[in-house]
Short mmCIF file of C-alpha atoms in Angstrom, two decimals:
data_model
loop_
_atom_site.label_atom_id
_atom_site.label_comp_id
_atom_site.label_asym_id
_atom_site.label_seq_id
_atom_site.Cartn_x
_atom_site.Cartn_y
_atom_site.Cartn_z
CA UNK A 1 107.82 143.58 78.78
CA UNK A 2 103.92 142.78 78.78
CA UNK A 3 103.52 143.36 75.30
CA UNK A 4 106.71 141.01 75.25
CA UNK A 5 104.76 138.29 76.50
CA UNK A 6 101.73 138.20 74.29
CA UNK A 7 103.29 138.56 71.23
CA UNK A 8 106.15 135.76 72.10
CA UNK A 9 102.30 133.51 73.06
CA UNK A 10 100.55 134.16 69.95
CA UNK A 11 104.07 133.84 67.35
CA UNK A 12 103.91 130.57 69.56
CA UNK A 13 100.02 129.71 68.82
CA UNK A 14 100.47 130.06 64.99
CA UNK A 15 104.17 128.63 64.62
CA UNK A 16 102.58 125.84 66.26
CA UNK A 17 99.24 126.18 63.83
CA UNK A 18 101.58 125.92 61.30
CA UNK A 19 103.43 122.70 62.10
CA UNK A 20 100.16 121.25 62.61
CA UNK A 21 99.02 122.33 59.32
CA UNK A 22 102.35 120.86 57.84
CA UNK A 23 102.06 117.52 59.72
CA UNK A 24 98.68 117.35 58.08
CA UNK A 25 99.83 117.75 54.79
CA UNK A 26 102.65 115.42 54.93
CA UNK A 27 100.03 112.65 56.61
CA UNK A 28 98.16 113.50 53.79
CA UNK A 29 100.45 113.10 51.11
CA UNK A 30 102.93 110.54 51.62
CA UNK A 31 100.82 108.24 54.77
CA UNK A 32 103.39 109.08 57.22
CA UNK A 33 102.60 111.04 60.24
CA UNK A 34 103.87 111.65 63.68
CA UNK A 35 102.35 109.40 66.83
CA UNK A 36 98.39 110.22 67.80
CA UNK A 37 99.36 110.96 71.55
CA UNK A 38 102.19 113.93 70.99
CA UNK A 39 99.45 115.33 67.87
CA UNK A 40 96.61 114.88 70.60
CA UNK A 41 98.95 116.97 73.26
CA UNK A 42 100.08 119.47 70.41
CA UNK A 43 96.45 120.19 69.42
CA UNK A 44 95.26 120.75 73.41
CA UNK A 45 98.31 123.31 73.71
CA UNK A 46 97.02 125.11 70.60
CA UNK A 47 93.22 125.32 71.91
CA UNK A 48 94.29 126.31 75.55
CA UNK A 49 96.92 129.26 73.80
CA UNK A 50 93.57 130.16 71.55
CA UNK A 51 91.17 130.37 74.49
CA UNK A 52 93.92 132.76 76.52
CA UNK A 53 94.82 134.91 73.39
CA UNK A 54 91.04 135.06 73.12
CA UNK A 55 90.17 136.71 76.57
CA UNK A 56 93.48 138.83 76.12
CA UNK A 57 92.18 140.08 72.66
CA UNK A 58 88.72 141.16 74.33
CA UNK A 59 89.84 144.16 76.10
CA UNK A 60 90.52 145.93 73.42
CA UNK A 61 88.40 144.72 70.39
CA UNK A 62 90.71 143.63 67.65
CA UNK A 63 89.92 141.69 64.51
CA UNK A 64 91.73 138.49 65.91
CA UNK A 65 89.45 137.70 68.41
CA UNK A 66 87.45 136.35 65.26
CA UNK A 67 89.99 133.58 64.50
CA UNK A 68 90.08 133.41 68.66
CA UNK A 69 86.24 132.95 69.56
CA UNK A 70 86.76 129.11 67.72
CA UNK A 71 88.54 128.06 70.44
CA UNK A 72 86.12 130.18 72.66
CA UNK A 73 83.19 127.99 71.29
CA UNK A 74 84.70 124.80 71.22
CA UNK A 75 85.43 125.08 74.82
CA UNK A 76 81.96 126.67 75.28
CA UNK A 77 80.11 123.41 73.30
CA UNK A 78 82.44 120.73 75.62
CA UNK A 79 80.72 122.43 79.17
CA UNK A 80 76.89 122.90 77.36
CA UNK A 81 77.61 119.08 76.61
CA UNK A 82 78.32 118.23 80.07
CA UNK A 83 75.25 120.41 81.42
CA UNK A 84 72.97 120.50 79.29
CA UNK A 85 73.11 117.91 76.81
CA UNK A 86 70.46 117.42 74.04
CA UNK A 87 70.85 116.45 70.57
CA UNK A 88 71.23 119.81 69.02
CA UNK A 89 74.26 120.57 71.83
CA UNK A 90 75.40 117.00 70.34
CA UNK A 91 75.44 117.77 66.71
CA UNK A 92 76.96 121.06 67.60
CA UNK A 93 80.11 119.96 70.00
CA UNK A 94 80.79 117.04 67.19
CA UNK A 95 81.52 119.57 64.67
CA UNK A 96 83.49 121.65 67.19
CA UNK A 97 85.37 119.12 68.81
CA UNK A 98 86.37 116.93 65.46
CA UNK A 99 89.85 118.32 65.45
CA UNK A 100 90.24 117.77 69.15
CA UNK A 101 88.97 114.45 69.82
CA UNK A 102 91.94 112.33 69.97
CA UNK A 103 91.60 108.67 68.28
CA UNK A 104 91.28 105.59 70.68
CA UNK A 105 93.47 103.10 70.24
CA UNK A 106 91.48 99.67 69.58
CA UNK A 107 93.76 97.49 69.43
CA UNK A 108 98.00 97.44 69.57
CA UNK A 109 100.95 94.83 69.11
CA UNK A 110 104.53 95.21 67.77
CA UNK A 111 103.47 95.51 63.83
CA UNK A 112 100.39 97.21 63.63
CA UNK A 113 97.84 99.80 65.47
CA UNK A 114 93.92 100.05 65.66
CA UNK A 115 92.52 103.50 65.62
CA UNK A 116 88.77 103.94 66.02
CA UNK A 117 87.70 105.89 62.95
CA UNK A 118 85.91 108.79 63.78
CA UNK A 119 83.84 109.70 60.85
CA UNK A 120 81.63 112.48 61.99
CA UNK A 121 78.06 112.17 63.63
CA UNK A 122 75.69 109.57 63.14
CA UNK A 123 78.72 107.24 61.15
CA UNK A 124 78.48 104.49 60.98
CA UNK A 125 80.13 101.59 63.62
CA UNK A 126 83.34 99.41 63.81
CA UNK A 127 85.32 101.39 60.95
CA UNK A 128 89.29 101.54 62.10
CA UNK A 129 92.25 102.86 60.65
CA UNK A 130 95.37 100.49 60.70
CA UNK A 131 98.70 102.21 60.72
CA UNK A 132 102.12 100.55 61.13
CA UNK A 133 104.56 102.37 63.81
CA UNK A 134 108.02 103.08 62.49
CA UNK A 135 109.82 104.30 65.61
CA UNK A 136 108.18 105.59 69.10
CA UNK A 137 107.28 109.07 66.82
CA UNK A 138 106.27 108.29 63.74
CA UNK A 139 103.82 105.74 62.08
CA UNK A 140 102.63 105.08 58.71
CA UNK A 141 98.68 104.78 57.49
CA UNK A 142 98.21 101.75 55.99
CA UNK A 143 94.86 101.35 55.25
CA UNK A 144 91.39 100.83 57.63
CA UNK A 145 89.46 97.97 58.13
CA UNK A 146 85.58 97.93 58.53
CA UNK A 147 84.12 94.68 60.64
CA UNK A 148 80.77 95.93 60.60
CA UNK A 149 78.72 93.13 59.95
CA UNK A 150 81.77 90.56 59.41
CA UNK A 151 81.16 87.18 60.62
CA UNK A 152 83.10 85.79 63.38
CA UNK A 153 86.40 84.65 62.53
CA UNK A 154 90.11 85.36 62.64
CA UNK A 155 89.51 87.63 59.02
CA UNK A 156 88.33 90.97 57.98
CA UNK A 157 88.73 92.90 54.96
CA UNK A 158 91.56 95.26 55.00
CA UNK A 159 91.19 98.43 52.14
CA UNK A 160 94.22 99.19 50.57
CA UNK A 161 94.11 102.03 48.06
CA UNK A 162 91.39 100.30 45.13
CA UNK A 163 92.63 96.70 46.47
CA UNK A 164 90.86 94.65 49.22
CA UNK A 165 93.23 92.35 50.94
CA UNK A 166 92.12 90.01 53.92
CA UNK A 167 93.59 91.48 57.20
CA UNK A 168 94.50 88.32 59.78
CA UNK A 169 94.40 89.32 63.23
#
């Protein structure tokens, strides 16, 4: 019944890897893509199944505990970041904890949504991504706006594709 358990967990971890993965491609490929908050809650559940299949897969050494010690580290980088700090800790935990950092959402009305693009370290500021929601689950990219040295005014320049179109806010 033990044995039961695990394996039901980690068939679990990786069908749920896999619809990730899938999501991904579909944002990818056709713009469309399911609501930041359940991807942000998916993505959490993944990392804390990783981090428990990784101390069960230490008793025994087995080969997965490669693919597990990610989640290991990532979880390792967030506490050296809270106690230690530093900019090498920095760099580190911002390549670790891209795929977990959940985007912020800037700014929000009935027909569209600001996400703060995250770009990596050291990018550069006030970059957003502007998606349109279709229903409470899904939304659809539409293009990002950068108001990075933009003068004041009700304006900014809104990339769609090779166009530029002026985004009124």
């Amino acid at each position: 019944m033990r044995n039961l358990t695990w394996r039901s967990l980690t068939k679990a971890h990786f069908y749920l890897l896999l619809f990730l993965l899938i999501q991904l491609s579909v944002d990818v490929l056709t713009s469309y893509r399911l609501n930041q908050q359940i991807i942000s809650g998916l993505i959490i559940v993944l990392y804390a199944s990783g981090l428990i299949l990784f101390f069960h897969a230490l008793k025994p050494f087995k080969l997965a505990l490669i693919y597990y010690s990610v989640y290991a580290l990532t979880v390792l980088s967030l506490i050296l970041v809270f106690t230690i700090g530093g900019l090498f800790v920095a760099i580190t935990a911002s390549v670790l904890l891209y795929p977990v950092y959940p985007k912020a959402v800037k700014y929000e009305n009935a027909d569209i949504k600001l996400y703060a693009r995250s770009q990596g370290f050291l990018s550069m500021c006030c970059s957003y991504e502007v998606v349109r929601p279709q229903n409470m689950l899904v939304e659809k990219y539409v293009g990002y706006i950068n108001l990075y040295g933009s003068k004041p005014g009700p304006t900014a320049l809104l990339r769609w594709g090779n166009e530029d179109t002026l985004f009124y806010q």
